[in-house]
Short mmCIF file of C-alpha atoms in Angstrom, two decimals:
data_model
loop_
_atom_site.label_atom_id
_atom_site.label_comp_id
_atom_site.label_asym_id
_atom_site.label_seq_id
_atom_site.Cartn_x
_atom_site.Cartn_y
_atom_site.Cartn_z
CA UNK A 1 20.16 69.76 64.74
CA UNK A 2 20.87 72.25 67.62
CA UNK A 3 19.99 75.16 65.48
CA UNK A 4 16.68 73.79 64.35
CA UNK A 5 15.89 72.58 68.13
CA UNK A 6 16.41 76.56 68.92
CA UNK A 7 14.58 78.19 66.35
CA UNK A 8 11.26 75.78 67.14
CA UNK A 9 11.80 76.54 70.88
CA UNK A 10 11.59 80.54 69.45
CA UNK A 11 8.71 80.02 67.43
CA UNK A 12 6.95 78.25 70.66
CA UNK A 13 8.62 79.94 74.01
CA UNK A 14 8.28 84.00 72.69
CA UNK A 15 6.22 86.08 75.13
CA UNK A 16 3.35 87.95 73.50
CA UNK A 17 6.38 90.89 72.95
CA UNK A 18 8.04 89.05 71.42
CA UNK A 19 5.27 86.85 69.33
CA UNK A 20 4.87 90.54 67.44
CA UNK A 21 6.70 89.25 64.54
CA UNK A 22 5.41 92.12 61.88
CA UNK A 23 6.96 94.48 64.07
CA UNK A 24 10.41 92.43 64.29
CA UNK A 25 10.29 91.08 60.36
CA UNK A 26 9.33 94.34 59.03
CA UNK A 27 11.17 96.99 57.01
CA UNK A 28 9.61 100.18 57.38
CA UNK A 29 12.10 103.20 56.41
CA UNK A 30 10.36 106.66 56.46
CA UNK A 31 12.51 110.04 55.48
CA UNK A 32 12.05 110.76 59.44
CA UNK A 33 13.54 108.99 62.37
CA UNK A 34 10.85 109.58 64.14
CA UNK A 35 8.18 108.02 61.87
CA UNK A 36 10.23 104.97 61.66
CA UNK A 37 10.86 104.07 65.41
CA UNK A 38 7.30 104.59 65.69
CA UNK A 39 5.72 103.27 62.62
CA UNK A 40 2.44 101.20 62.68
CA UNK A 41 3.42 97.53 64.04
CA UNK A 42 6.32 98.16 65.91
CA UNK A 43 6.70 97.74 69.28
CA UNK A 44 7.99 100.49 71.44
CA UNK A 45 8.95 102.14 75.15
CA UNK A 46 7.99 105.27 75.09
CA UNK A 47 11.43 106.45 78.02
CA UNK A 48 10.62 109.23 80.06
CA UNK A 49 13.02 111.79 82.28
CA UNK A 50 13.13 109.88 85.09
CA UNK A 51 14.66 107.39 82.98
CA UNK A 52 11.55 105.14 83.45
CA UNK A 53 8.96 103.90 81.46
CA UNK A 54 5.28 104.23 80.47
CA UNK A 55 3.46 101.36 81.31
CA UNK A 56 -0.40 99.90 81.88
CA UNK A 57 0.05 98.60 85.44
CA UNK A 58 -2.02 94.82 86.09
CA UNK A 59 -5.06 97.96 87.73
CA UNK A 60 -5.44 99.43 84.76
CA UNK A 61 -3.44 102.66 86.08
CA UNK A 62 -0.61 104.70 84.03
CA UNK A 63 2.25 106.19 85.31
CA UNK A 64 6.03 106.07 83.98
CA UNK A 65 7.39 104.20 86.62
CA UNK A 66 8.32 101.11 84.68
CA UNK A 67 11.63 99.52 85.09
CA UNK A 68 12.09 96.30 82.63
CA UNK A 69 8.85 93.86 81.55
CA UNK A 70 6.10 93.63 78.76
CA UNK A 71 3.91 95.89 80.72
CA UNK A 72 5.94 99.19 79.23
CA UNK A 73 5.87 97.48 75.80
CA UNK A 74 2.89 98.86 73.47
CA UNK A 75 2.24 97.95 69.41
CA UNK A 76 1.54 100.88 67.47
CA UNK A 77 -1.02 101.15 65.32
CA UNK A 78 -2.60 103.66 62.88
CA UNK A 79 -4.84 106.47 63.70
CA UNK A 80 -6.53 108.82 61.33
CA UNK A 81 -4.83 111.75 59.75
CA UNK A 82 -1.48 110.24 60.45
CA UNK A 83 -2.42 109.87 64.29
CA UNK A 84 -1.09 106.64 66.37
CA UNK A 85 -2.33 104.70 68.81
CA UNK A 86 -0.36 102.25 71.48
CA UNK A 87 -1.90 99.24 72.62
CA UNK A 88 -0.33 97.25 75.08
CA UNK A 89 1.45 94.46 74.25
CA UNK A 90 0.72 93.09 78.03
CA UNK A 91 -2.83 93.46 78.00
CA UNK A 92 -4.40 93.79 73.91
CA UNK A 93 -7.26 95.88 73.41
CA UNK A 94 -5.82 98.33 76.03
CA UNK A 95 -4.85 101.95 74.62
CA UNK A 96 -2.73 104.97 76.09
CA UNK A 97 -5.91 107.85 76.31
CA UNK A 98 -6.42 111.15 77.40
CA UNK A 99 -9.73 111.80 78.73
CA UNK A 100 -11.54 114.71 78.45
CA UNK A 101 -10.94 115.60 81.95
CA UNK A 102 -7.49 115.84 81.07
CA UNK A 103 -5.93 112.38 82.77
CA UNK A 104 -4.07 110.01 81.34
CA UNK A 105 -5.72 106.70 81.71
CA UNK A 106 -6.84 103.07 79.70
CA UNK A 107 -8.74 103.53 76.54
CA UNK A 108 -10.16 101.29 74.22
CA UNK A 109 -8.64 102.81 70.76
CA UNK A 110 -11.18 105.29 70.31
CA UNK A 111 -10.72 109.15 69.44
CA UNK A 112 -9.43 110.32 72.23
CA UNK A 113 -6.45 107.47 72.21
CA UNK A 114 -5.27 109.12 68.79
CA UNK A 115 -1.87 110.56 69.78
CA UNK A 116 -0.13 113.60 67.09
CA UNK A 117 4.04 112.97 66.80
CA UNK A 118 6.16 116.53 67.45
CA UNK A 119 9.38 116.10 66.51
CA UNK A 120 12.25 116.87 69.54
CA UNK A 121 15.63 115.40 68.28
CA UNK A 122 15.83 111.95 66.39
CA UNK A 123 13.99 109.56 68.80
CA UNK A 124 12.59 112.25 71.16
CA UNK A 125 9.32 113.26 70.41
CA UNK A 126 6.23 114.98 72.25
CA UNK A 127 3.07 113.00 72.48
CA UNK A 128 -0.45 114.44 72.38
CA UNK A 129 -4.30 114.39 71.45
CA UNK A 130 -6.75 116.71 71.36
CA UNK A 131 -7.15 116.71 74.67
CA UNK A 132 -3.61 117.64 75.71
CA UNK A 133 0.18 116.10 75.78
CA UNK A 134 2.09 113.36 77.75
CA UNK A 135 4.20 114.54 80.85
CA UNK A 136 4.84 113.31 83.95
CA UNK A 137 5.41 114.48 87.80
CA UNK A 138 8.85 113.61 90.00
CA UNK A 139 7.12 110.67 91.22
CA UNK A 140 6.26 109.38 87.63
CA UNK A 141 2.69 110.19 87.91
CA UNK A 142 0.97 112.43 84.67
CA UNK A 143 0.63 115.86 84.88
CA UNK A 144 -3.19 116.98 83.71
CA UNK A 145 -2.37 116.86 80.10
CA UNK A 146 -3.56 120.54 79.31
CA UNK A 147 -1.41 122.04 81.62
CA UNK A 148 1.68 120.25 79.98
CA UNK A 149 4.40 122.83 78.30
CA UNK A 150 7.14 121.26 75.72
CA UNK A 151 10.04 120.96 78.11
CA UNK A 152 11.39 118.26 79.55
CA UNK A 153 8.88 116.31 81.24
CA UNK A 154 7.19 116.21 78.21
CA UNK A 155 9.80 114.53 76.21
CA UNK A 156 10.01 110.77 75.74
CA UNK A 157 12.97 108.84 74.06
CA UNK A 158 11.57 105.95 71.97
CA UNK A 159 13.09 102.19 72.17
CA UNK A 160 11.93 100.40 68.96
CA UNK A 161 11.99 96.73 68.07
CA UNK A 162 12.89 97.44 63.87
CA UNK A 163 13.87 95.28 61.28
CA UNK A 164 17.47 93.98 61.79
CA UNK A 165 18.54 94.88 58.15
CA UNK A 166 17.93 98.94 59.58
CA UNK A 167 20.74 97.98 62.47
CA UNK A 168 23.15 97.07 59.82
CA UNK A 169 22.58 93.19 61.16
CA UNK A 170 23.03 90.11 59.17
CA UNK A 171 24.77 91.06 56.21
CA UNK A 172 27.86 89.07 57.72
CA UNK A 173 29.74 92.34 58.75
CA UNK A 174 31.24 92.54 62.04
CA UNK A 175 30.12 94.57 65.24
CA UNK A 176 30.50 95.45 68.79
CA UNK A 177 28.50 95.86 71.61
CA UNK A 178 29.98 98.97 73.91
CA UNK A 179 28.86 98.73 77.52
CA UNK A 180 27.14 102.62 78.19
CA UNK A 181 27.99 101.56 82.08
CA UNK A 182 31.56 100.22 81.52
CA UNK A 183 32.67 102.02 78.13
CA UNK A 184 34.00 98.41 77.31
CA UNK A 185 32.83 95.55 75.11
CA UNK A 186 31.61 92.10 75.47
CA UNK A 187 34.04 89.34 74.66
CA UNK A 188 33.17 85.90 73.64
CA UNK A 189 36.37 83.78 74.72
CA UNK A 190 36.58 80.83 76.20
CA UNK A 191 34.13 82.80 78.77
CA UNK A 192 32.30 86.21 78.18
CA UNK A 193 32.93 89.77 80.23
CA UNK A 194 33.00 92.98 79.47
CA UNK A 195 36.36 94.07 79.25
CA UNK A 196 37.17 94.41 75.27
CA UNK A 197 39.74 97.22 74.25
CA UNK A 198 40.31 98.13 70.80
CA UNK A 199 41.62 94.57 69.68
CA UNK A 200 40.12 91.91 67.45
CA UNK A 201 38.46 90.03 70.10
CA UNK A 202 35.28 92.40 70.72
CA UNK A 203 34.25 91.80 67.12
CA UNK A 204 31.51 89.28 66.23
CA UNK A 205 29.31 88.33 63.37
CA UNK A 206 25.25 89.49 63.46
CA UNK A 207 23.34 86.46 62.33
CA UNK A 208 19.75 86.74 61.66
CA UNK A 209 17.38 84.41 61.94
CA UNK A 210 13.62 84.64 62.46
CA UNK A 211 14.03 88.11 63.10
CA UNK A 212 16.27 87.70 66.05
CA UNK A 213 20.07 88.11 66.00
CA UNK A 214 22.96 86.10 67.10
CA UNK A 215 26.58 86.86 67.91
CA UNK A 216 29.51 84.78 67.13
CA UNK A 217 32.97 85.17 67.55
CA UNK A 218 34.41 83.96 64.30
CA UNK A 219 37.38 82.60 65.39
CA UNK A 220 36.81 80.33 68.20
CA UNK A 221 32.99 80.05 66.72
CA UNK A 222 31.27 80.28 70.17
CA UNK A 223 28.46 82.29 70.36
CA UNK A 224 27.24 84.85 73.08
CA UNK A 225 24.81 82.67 75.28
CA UNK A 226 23.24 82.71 78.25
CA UNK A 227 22.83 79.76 80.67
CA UNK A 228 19.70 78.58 82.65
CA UNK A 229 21.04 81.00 85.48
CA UNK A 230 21.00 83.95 83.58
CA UNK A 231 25.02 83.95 83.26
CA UNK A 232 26.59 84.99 80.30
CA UNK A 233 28.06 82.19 78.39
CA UNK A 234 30.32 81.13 75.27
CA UNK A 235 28.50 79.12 73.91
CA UNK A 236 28.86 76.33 71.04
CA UNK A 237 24.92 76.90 70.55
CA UNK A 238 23.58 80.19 70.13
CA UNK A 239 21.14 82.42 71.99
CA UNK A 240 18.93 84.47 70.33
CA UNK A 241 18.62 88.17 71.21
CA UNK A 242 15.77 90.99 70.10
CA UNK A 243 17.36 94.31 70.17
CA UNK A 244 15.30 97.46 71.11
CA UNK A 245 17.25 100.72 69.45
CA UNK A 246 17.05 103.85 70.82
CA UNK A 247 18.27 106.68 68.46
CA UNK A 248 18.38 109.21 71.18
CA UNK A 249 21.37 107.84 72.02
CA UNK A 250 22.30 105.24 69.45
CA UNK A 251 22.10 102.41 71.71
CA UNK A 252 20.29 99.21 72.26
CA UNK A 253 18.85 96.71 74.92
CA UNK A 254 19.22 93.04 74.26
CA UNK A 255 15.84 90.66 75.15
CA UNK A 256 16.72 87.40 75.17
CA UNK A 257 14.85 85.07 73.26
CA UNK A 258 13.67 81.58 72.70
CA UNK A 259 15.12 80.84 76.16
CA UNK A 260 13.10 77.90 78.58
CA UNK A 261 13.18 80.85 81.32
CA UNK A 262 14.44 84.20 80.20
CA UNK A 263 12.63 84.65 77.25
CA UNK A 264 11.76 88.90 77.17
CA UNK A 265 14.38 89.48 79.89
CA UNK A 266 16.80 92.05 78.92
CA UNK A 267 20.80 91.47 78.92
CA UNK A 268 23.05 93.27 80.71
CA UNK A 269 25.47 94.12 82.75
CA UNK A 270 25.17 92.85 86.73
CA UNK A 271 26.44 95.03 90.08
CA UNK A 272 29.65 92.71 89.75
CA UNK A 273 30.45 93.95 86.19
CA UNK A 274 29.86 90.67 84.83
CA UNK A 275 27.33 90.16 81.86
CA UNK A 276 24.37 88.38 82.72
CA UNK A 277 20.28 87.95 82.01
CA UNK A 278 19.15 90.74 84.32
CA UNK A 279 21.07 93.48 86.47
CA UNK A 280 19.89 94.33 89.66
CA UNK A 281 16.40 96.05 89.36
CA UNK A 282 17.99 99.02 91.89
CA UNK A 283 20.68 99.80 89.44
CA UNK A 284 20.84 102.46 87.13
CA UNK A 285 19.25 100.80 83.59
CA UNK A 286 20.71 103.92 81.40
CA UNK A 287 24.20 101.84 82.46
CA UNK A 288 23.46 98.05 82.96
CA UNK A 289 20.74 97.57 80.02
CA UNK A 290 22.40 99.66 77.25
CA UNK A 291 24.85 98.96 74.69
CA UNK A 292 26.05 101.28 71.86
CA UNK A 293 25.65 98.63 68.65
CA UNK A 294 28.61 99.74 66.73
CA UNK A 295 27.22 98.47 63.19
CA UNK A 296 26.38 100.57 60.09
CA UNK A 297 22.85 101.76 61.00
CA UNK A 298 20.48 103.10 58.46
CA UNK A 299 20.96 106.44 58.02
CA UNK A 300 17.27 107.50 58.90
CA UNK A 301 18.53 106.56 62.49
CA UNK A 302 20.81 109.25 62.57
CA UNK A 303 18.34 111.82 61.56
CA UNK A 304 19.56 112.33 58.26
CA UNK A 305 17.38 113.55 55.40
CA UNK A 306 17.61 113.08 51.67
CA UNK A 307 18.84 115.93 49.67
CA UNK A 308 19.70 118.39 52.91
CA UNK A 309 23.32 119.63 52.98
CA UNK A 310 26.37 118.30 55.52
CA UNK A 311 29.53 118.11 56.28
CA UNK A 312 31.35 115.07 57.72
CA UNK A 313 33.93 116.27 60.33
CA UNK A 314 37.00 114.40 61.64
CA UNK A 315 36.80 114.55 65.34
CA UNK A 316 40.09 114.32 66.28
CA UNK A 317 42.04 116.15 63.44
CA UNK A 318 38.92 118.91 63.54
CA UNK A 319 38.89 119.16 59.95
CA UNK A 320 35.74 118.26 56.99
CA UNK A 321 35.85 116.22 54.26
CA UNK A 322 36.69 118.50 51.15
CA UNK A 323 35.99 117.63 47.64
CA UNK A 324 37.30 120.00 45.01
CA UNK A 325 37.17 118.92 41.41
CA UNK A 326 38.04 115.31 41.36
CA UNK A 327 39.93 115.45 44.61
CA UNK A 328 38.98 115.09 48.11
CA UNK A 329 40.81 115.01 51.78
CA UNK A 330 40.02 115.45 55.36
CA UNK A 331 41.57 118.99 55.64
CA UNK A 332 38.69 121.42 55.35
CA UNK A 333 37.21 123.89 57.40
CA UNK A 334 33.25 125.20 56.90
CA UNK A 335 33.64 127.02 53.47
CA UNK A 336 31.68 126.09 50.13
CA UNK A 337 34.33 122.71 49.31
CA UNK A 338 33.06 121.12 52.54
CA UNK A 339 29.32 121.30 52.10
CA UNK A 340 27.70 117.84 50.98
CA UNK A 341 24.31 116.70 49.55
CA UNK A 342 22.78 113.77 51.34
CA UNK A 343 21.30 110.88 49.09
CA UNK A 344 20.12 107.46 49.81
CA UNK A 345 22.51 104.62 48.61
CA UNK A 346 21.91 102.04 46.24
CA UNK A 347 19.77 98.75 46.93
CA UNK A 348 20.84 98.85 50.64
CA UNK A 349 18.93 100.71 53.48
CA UNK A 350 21.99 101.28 55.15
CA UNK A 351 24.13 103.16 52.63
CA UNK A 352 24.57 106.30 52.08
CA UNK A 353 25.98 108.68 49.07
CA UNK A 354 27.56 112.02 49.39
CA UNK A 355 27.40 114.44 46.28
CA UNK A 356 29.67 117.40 46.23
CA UNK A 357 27.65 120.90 46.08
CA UNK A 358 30.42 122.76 44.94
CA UNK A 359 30.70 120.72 41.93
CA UNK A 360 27.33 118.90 41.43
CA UNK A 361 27.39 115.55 39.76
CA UNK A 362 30.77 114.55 42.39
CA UNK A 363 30.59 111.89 44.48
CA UNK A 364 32.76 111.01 47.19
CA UNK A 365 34.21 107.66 46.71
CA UNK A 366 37.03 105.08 47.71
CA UNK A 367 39.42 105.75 45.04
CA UNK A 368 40.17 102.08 42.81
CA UNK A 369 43.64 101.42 44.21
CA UNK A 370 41.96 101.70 47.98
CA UNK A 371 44.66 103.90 48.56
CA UNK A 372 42.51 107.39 49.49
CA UNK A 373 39.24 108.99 48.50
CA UNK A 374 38.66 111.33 45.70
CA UNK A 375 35.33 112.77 43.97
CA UNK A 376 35.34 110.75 40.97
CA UNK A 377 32.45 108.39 42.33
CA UNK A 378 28.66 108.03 40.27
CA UNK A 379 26.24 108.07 42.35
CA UNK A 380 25.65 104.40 41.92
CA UNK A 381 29.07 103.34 41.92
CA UNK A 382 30.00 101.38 44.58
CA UNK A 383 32.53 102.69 45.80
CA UNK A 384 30.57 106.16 46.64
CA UNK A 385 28.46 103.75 49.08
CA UNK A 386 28.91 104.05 52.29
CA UNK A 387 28.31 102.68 55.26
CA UNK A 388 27.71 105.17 58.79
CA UNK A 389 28.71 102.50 61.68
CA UNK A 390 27.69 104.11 65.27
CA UNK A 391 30.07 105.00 67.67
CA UNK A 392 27.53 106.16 69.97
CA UNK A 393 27.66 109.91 71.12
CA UNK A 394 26.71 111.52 67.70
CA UNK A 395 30.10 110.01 66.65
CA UNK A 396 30.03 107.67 63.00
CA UNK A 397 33.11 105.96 61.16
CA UNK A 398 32.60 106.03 57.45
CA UNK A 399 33.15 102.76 55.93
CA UNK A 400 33.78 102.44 52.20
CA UNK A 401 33.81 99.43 50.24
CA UNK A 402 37.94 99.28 50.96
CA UNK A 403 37.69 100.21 54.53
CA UNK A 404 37.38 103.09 56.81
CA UNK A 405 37.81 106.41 55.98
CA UNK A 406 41.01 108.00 58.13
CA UNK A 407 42.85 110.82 57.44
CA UNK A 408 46.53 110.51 55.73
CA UNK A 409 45.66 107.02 55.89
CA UNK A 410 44.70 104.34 53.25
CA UNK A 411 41.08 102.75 53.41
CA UNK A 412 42.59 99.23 52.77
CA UNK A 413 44.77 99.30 55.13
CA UNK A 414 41.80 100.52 57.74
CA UNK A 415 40.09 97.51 58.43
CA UNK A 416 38.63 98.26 61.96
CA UNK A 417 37.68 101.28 63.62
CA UNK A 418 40.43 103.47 65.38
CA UNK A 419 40.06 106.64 67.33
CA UNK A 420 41.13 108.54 64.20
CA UNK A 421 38.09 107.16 62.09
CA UNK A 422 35.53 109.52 64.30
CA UNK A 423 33.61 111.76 62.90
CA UNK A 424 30.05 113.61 63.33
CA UNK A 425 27.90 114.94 60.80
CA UNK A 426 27.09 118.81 61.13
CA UNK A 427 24.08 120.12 59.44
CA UNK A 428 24.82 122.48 57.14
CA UNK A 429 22.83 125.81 58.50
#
């Protein structure tokens, strides 16, 4: 009964962010990262060096001064030619343009709001028409757009609204939520902070419903709540949260919603190091608004492309994945036995398959008795899919249908993720 009292109160309390349900229910998955954080429908920040946002301010001026609130939120929509537009979500009918004299101002979705993508890093991108690029001053205001170069100031890190199934959510696997300020993870005891280690407790199941996601801890079933306060709770009843990803650094901010009050604030962490509805607006958000979503993201998020070459290195032994013959270990260096073949998994946007190029037709797999890996997997098998769950700072663990992947180790017995199950993925040049 609680349940269906909270989902009517988020079909009727969303702010107009919030209300953009195509851009929360939708799966878009494009072979660039880029393409998908900012395909038509979603909702995005466009983050710029200062660590501030782009917004439309209630004058109809544009700088990127914006801290939290709708007014840095825009819906994109297609342009011709593969051009974008970004209306704000704040004020609709109100476009991002660059006039022909060069400013950036309001438009009304005409020509000269059409906006070109340039590819940076996965979730970086530069942003221009044909009347120059996006880039800002110190002080947040825009520089005239054609006297805008491609460095820094140019650059702008995109936070995305996407379709839970792309965060690895809801397919009743468990996750954490890393505090970027703290380096620790929420709790849900018989109270929530933000002191979680490397034990069992930090790990909760991603419920979706209506698009939004919950988090329960399993074995005391409270949920992560928040109270009319803003105080972070353990709950019996659970709050809903929208989470904005950022792949330039793998992390997300949490909007609550379907709250009486606090619907489209963001949770975080407060000056006290206590988790709560909003930190102090003087604090630094890169700390107190971001968590690193440890949960098996699609691997478009990453940057990863279809058919290009990798390897998958183990961080703290410093060796690659090698798969010769049937065989394969975590003892190789960069020769030919350590170069894979990205493909797309099997029925699931967030697996992933890795084909040996040495000897084509190999697959790297969890062997049958879960005791190791070998190359003996079809590509459809699955046991050659497998999950990439984010540690945050280009660093993955590679889950298999058994467990993790850890050197000298067995993936059934590797249930969680250790220090030894880091690895990055190096593009083979």
């Amino acid at each position: 009964h609680h349940f269906s009292i909270l989902l009517t109160q988020v079909v009727d309390n969303l702010l107009t962010l919030i209300k953009m349900a195509g851009a929360v229910a939708q799966m878009t998955l494009d072979d660039s990262c880029n393409r998908t954080l900012l395909a038509p429908g979603n909702v995005v920040r466009l983050r710029a060096n200062n660590k501030k946002f782009i917004r439309i301010t209630n004058t109809d001026t544009v700088d990127a001064n914006a801290m939290r609130g709708t007014r840095s939120h825009f819906r994109v929509s297609p342009g011709d030619g593969g051009t974008i537009r970004f209306e704000s979500v704040a004020d609709p009918g109100k476009f991002l343009r660059i006039g022909d004299d060069h400013s950036v101002g309001v438009g009304k979705g005409g020509k000269k709001c059409l906006f070109t993508i340039k590819d940076v890093s996965p979730g970086v991108v530069i942003l221009s028409t044909s009347n120059g690029s996006l880039g800002i001053k110190e002080d947040g205001s825009f520089r005239p757009a054609d006297k805008v170069q491609g460095h820094a100031p140019a650059q702008f890190a995109v936070d995305a609204i996407l379709a839970p199934a792309l965060l690895g959510l809801g397919g009743g696997d468990l996750v954490r939520l890393k505090s970027v300020g703290s380096g620790k993870y929420i709790r849900v005891k018989d109270v929530v902070d933000i002191e979680g280690g490397n034990g069992a407790v930090p790990y909760m199941e991603a419920a979706v419903a209506n698009g939004n996601v919950t988090f329960q801890n399993k074995d005391n079933g409270k949920f992560l709540g928040v109270d009319d306060s803003g105080m972070a709770v353990a709950s019996p009843n659970p709050t809903f949260f929208t989470p904005m990803f950022s792949a330039a650094d793998r992390t997300v901010v949490l909007i609550i919603n379907g709250h009486p009050t606090l619907t489209g604030t963001p949770f975080g962490m407060g000056a006290d190091g206590k988790p709560k509805a909003k930190g102090s607006m003087g604090q630094d958000m890169e700390k107190t608004d971001r968590f690193i979503l440890e949960a098996p993201l699609a691997p478009v998020l990453y940057g990863l492309v279809p058919n290009k070459h990798y390897r998958l290195h183990n961080i703290k032994k410093d060796k690659c994945i090698r798969m010769v013959d049937e065989g394969a270990t975590v003892t190789g260096g960069m020769g030919p036995a350590t170069n894979l073949i990205f493909h797309l998994g099997k029925d699931n946007p967030v697996f992933t398959v890795w084909e040996s190029n040495k000897t084509k037709g190999k697959h790297l797999r969890s062997s049958p008795d879960g005791v190791g890996i070998d190359s003996k997997g079809g590509k459809q098998g699955p046991r050659a899919q497998i999950r990439l769950v984010n540690l945050g700072a280009n660093k993955v663990a590679l889950l298999t249908k058994d467990g993790f992947i850890i050197p000298d180790k067995a993936p059934k017995d590797s249930p969680k993720v250790t220090p030894e199950a880091e690895f990055d993925i190096l593009p083979v040049q």
